[in-house]
PDB file of C-alpha atoms and ligand atoms in Angstrom:
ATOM      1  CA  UNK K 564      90.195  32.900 -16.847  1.00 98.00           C
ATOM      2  CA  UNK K 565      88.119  32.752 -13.446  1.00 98.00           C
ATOM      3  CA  UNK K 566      84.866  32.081 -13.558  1.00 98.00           C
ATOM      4  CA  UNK K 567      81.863  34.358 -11.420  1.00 98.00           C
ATOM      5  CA  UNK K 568      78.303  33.880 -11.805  1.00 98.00           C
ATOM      6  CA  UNK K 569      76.155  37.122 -12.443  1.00 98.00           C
ATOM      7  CA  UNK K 570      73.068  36.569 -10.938  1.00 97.00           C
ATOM      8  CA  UNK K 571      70.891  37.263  -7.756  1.00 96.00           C
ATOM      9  CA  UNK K 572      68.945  34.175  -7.639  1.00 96.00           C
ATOM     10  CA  UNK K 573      70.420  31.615  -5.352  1.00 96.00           C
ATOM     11  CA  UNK K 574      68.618  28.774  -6.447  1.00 96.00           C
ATOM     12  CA  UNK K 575      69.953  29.100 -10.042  1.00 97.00           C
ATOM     13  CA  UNK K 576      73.593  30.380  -8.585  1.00 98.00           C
ATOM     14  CA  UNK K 577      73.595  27.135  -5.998  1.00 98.00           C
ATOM     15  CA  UNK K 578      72.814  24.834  -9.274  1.00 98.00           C
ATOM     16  CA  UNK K 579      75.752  26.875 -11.214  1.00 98.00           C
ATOM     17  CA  UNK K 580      78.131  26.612  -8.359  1.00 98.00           C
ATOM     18  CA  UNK K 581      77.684  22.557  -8.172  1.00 98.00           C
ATOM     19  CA  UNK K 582      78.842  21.745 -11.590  1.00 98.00           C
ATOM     20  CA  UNK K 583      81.408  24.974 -12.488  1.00 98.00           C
ATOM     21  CA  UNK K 584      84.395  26.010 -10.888  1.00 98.00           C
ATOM     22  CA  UNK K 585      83.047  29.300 -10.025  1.00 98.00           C
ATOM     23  CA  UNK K 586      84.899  31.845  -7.896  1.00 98.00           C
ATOM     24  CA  UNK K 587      82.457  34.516  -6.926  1.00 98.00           C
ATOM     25  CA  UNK K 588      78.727  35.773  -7.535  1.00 98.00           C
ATOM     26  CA  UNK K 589      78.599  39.244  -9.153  1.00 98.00           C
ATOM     27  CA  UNK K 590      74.993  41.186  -8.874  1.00 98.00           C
ATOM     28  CA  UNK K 591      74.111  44.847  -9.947  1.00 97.00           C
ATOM     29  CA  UNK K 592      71.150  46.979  -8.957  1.00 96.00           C
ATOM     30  CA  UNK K 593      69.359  45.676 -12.450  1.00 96.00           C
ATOM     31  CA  UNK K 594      69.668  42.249 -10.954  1.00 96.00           C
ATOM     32  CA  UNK K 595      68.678  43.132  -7.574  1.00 96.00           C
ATOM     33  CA  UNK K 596      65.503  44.402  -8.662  1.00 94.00           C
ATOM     34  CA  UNK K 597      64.171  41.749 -10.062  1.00 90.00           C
ATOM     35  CA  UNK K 598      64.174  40.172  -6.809  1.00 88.00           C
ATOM     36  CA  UNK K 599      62.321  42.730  -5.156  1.00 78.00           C
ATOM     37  CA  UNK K 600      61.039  42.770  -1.861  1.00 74.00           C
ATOM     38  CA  UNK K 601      63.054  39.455  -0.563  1.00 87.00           C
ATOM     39  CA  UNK K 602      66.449  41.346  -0.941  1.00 94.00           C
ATOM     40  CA  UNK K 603      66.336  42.005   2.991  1.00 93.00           C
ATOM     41  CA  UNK K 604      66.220  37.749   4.139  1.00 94.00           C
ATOM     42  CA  UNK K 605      68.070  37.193   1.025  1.00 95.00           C
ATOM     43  CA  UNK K 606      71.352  38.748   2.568  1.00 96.00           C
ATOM     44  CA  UNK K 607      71.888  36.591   5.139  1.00 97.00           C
ATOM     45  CA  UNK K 608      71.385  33.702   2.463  1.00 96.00           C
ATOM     46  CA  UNK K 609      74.140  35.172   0.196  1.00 97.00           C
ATOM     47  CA  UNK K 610      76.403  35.871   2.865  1.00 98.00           C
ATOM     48  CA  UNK K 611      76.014  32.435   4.331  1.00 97.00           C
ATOM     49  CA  UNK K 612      76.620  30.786   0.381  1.00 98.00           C
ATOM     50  CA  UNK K 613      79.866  32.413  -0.121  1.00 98.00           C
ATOM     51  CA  UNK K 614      81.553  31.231   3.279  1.00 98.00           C
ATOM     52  CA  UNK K 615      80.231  27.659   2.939  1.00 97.00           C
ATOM     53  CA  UNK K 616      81.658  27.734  -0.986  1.00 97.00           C
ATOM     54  CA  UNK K 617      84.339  30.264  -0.179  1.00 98.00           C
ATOM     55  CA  UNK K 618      83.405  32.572  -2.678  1.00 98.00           C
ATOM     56  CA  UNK K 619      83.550  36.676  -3.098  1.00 98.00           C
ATOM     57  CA  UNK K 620      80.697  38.432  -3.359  1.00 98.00           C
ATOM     58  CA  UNK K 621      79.789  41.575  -5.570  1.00 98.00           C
ATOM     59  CA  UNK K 622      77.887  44.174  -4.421  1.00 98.00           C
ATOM     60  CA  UNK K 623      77.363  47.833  -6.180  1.00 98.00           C
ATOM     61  CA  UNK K 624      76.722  50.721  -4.165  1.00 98.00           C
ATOM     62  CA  UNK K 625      73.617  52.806  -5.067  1.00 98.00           C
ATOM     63  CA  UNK K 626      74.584  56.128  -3.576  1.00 98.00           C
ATOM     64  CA  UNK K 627      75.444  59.113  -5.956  1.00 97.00           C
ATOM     65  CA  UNK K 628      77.733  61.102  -4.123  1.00 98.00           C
ATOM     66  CA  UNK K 629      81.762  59.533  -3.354  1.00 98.00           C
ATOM     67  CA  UNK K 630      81.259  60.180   0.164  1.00 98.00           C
ATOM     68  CA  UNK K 631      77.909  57.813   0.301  1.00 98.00           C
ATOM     69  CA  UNK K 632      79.528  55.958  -2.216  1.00 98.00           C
ATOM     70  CA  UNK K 633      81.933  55.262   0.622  1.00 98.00           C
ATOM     71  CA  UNK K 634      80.106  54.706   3.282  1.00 98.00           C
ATOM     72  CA  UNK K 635      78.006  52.036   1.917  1.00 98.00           C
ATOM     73  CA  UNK K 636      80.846  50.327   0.790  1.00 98.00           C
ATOM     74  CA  UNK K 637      81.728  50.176   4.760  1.00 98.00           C
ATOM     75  CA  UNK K 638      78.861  49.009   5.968  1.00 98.00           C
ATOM     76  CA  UNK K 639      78.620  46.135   3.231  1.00 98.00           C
ATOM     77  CA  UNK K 640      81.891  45.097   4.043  1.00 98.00           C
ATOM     78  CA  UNK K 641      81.135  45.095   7.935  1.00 98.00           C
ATOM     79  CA  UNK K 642      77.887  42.777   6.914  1.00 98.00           C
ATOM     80  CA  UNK K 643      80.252  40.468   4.475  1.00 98.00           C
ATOM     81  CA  UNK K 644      83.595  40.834   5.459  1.00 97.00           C
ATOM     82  CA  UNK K 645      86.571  40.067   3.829  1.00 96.00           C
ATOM     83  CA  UNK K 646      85.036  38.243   1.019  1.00 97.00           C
ATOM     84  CA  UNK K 647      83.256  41.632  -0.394  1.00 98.00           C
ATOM     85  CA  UNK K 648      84.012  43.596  -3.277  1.00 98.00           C
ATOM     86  CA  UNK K 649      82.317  46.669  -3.719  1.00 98.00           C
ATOM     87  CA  UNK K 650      81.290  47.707  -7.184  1.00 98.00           C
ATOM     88  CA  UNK K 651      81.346  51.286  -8.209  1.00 98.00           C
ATOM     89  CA  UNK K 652      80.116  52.989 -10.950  1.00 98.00           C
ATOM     90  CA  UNK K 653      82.673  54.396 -13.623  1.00 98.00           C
ATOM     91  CA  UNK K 654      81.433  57.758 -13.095  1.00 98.00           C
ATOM     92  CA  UNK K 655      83.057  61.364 -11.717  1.00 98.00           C
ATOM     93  CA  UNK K 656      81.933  60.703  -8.062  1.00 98.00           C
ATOM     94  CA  UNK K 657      82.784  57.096  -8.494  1.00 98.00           C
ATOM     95  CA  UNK K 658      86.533  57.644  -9.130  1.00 98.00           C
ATOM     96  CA  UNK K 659      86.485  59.506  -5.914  1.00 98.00           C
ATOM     97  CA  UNK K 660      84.726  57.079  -4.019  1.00 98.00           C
ATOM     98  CA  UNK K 661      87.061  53.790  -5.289  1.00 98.00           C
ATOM     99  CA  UNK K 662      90.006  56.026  -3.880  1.00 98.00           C
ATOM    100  CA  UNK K 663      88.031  56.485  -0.504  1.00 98.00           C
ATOM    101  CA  UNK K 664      87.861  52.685  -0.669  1.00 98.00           C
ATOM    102  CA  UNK K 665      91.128  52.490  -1.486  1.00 98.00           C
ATOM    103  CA  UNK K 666      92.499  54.544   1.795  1.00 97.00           C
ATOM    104  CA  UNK K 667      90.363  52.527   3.789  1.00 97.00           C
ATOM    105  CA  UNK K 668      91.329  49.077   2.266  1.00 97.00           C
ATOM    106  CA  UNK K 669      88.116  48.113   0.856  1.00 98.00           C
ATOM    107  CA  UNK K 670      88.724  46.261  -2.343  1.00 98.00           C
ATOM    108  CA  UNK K 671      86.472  47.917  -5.529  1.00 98.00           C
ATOM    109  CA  UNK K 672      85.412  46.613  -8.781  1.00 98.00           C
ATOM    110  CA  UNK K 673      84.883  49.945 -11.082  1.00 98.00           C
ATOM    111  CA  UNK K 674      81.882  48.824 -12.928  1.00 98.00           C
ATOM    112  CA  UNK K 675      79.500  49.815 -16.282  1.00 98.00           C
ATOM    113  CA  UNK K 676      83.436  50.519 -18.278  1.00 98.00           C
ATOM    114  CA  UNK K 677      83.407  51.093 -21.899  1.00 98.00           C
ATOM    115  CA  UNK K 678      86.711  52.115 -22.727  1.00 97.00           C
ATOM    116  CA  UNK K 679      90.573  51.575 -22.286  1.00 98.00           C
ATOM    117  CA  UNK K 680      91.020  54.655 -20.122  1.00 98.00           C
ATOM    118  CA  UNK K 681      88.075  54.579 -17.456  1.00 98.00           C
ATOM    119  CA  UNK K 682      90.083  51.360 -16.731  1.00 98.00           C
ATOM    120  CA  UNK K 683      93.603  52.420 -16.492  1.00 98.00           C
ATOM    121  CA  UNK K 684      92.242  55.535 -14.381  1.00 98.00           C
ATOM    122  CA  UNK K 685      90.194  52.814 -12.335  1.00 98.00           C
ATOM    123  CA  UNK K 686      93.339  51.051 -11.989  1.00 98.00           C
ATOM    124  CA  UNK K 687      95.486  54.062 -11.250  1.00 98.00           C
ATOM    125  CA  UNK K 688      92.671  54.894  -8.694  1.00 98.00           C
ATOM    126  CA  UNK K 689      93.304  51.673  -6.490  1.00 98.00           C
ATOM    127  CA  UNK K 690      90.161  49.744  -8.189  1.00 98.00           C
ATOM    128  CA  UNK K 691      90.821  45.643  -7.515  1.00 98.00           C
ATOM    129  CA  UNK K 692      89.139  45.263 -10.462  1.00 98.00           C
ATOM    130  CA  UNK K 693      87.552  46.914 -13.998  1.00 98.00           C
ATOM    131  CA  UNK K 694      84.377  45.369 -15.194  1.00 98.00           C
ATOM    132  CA  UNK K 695      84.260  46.339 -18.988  1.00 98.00           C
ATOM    133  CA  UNK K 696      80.407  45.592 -20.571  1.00 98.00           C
ATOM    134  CA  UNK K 697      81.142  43.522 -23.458  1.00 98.00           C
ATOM    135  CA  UNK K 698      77.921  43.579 -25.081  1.00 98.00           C
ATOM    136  CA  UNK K 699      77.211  47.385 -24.501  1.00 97.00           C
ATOM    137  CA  UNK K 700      80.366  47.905 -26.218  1.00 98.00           C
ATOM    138  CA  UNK K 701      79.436  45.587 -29.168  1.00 97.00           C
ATOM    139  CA  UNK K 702      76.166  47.392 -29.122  1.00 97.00           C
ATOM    140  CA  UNK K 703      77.544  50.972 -29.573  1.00 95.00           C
ATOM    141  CA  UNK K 704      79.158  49.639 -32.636  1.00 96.00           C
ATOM    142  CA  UNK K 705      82.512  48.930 -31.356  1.00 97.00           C
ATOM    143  CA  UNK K 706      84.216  45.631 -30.333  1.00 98.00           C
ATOM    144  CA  UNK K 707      83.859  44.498 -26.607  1.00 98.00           C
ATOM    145  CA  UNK K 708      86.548  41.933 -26.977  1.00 98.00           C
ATOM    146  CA  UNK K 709      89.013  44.267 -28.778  1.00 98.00           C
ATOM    147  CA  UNK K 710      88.707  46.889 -25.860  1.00 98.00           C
ATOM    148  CA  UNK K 711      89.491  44.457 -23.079  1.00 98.00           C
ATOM    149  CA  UNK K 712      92.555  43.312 -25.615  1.00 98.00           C
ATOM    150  CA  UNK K 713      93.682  47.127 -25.499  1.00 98.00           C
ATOM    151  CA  UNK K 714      93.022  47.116 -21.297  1.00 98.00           C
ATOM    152  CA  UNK K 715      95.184  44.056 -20.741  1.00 98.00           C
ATOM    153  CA  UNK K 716      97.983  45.731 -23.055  1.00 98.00           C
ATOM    154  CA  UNK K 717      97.074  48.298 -20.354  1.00 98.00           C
ATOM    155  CA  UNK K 718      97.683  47.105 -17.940  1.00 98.00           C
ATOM    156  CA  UNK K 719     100.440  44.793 -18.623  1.00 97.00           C
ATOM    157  CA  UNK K 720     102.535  48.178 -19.344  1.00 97.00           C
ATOM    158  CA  UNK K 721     101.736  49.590 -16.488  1.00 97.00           C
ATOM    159  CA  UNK K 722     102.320  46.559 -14.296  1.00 97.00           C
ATOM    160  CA  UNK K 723      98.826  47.180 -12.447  1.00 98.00           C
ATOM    161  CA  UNK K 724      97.515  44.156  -9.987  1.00 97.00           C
ATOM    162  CA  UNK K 725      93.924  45.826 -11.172  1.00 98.00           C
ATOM    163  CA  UNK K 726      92.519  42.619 -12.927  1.00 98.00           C
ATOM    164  CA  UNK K 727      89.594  42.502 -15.261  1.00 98.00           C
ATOM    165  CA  UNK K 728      86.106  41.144 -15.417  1.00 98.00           C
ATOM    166  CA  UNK K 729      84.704  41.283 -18.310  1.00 98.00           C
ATOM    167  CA  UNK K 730      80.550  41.356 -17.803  1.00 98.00           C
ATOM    168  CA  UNK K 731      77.944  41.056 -20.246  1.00 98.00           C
ATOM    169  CA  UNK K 732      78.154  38.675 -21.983  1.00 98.00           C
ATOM    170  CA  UNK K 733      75.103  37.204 -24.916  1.00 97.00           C
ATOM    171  CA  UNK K 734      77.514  34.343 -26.474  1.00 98.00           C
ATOM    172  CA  UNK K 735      79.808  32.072 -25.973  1.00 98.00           C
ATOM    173  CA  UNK K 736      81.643  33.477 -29.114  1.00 98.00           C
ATOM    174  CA  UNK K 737      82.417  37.046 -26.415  1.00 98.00           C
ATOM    175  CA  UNK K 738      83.446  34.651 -24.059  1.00 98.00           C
ATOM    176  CA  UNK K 739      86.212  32.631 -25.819  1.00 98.00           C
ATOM    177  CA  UNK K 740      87.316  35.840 -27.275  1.00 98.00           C
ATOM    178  CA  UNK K 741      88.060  37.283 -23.746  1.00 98.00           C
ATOM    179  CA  UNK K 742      89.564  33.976 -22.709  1.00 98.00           C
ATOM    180  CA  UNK K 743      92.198  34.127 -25.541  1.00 98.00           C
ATOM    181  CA  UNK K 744      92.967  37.801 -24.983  1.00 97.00           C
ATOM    182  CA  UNK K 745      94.558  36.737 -22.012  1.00 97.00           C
ATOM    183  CA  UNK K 746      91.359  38.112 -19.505  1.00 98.00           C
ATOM    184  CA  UNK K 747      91.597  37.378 -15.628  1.00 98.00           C
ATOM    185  CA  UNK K 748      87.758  36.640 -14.860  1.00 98.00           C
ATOM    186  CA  UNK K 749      84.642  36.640 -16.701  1.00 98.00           C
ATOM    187  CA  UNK K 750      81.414  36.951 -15.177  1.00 98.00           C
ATOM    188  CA  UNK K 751      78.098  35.242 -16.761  1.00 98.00           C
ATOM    189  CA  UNK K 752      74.554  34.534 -16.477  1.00 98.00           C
ATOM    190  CA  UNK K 753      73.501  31.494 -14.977  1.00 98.00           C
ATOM    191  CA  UNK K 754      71.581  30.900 -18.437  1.00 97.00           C
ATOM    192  CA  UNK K 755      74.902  30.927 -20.566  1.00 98.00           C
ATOM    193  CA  UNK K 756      76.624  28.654 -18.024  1.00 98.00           C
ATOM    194  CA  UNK K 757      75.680  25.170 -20.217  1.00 98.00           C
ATOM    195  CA  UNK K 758      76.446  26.975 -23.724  1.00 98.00           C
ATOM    196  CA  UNK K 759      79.670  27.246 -22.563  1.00 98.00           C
ATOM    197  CA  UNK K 760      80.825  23.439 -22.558  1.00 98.00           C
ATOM    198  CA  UNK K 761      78.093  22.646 -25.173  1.00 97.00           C
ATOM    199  CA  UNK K 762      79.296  20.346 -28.027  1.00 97.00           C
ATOM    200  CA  UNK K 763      77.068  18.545 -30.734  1.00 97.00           C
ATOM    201  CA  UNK K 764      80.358  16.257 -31.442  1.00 98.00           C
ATOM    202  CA  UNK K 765      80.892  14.978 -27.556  1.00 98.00           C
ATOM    203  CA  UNK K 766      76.894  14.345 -27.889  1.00 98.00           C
ATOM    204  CA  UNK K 767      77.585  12.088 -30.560  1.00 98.00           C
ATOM    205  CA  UNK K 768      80.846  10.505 -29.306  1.00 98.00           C
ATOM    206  CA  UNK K 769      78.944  10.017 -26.015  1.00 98.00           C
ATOM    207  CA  UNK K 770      75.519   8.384 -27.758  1.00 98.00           C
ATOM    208  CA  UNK K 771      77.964   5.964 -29.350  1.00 98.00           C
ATOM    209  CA  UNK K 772      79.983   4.909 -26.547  1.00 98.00           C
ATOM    210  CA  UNK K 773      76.143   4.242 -24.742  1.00 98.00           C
ATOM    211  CA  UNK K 774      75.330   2.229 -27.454  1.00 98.00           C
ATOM    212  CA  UNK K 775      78.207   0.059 -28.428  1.00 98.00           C
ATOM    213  CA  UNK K 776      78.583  -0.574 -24.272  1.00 98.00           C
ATOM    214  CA  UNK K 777      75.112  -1.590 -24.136  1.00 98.00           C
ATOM    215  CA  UNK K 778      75.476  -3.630 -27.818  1.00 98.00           C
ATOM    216  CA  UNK K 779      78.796  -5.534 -25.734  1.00 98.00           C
ATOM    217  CA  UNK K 780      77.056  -5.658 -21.960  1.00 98.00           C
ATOM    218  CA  UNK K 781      73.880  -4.432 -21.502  1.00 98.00           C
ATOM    219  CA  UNK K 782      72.843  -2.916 -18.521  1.00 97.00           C
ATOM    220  CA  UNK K 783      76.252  -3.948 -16.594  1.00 97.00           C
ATOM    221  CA  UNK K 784      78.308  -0.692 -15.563  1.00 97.00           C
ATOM    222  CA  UNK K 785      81.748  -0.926 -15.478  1.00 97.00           C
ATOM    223  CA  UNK K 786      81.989  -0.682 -11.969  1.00 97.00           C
ATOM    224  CA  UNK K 787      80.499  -4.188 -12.666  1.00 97.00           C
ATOM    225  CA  UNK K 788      83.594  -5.898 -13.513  1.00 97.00           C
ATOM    226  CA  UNK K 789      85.616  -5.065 -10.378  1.00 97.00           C
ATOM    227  CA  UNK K 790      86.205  -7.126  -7.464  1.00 96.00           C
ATOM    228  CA  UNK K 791      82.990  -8.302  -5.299  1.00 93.00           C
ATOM    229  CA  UNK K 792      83.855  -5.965  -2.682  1.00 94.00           C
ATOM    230  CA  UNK K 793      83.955  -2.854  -4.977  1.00 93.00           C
ATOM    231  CA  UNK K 794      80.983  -3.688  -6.729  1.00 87.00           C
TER     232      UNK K 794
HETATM  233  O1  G3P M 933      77.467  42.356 -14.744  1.00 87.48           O
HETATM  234  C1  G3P M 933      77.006  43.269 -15.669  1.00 87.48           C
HETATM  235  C2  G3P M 933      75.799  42.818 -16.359  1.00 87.48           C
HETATM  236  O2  G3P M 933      74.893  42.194 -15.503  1.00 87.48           O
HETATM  237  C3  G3P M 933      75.148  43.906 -17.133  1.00 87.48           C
HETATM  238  O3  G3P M 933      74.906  43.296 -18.291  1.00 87.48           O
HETATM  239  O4  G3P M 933      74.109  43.141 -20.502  1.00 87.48           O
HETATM  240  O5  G3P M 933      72.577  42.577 -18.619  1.00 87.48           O
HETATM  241  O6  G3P M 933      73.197  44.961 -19.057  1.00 87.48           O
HETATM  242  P1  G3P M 933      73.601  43.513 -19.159  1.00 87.48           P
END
């Protein structure tokens, strides 16, 4: 399953991007406000992060009508280029607007999905992507992981290239869930990133291999015990 950050804030995305294997950086207007008034110098930033990691970019319209919905998707993929995805809402207007995007060849992420057939209708639409809310679903009393199960039986039916994100994640538990349903791409919070690859057993192993090494050689690494010129 690939791996996107969801987050506006570069200096926790840059710190995500170093250790994981992270394809893209997702944000949504709820993110984007939280940033406030540096949005405008910040685009230049994001744009200039993804080409130096090679990464795609996110970005949800905030227009209401298809036709606006459309035309913001072209200017933000004049300002970011090839590497954009535009994320549309799951909505009437929005349907129209990913199949505006569609006859332009702007690729779309139909975002905010709940259910099996906004997907498949996102898919049919031309969306390059569904982002179902995991924990929204969980949170309505139904289960997030089960309804992307039921969208990748979808989909493999159909024989769509749509792929899905899954977004929303609160644990790890949602996460490995999505993984074994067979899910293309998940996208998560900087703050979940560690939880992810979190083990109380590798602490252990790891806290024992430190001090049986250190028991046998002290403060010698093992780069220690190769040739001079290696050392
Ligand atoms: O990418 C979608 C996500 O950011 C929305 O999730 O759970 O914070 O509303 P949530």
């Amino acid at each position: 399953m690939k791996l996107f950050v969801d987050s506006g804030d570069l200096a926790k995305i840059r710190e995500i991007a170093d250790v994981y294997p992270i394809r893209g950086i997702t944000t949504n207007p709820k993110i984007l406000a939280r940033i406030g008034e540096k949005l405008t110098p910040l685009m230049p930033m994001y744009k200039s992060f993804a080409e130096e990691k090679d990464l795609k970019i996110f970005f949800q319209v905030t227009a209401k009508r298809a036709e606006e919905m459309a035309s913001q998707a072209e200017k933000l993929r004049l300002y970011f280029g090839n590497r954009l995805i535009v994320k549309i809402p799951a909505t009437r207007e929005g349907y129209k607007a990913v199949r505006l995007c569609a006859e332009n060849n702007i690729p779309t992420a139909v975002t905010a999905v709940h259910s099996i057939l906004q997907a498949t209708i996102a898919a049919s639409a031309g969306a390059a992507y569904v982002a179902p809310y995991i924990s929204h679903i969980d949170n309505i009393g139904a289960d997030g992981v089960a309804c992307v199960a039921g969208m990748i039986k979808a989909f493999q039916l159909s024989g769509t290239k749509c792929e899905i994100l899954g977004a929303s994640f609160r644990t790890v538990d949602q996460v490995k869930g999505l993984e074994l349903s067979g899910c293309h791409a998940a996208t998560i919070a900087p703050e979940l990133f560690d939880s992810l690859i979190a083990h109380p057993s590798t602490d252990a192993a790891m806290a024992g291999f430190e001090r049986i090494w250190a028991e046998a050689y002290g403060t010698k690494e093992i780069t220690d015990f190769l040739p001079e010129n290696l050392r």
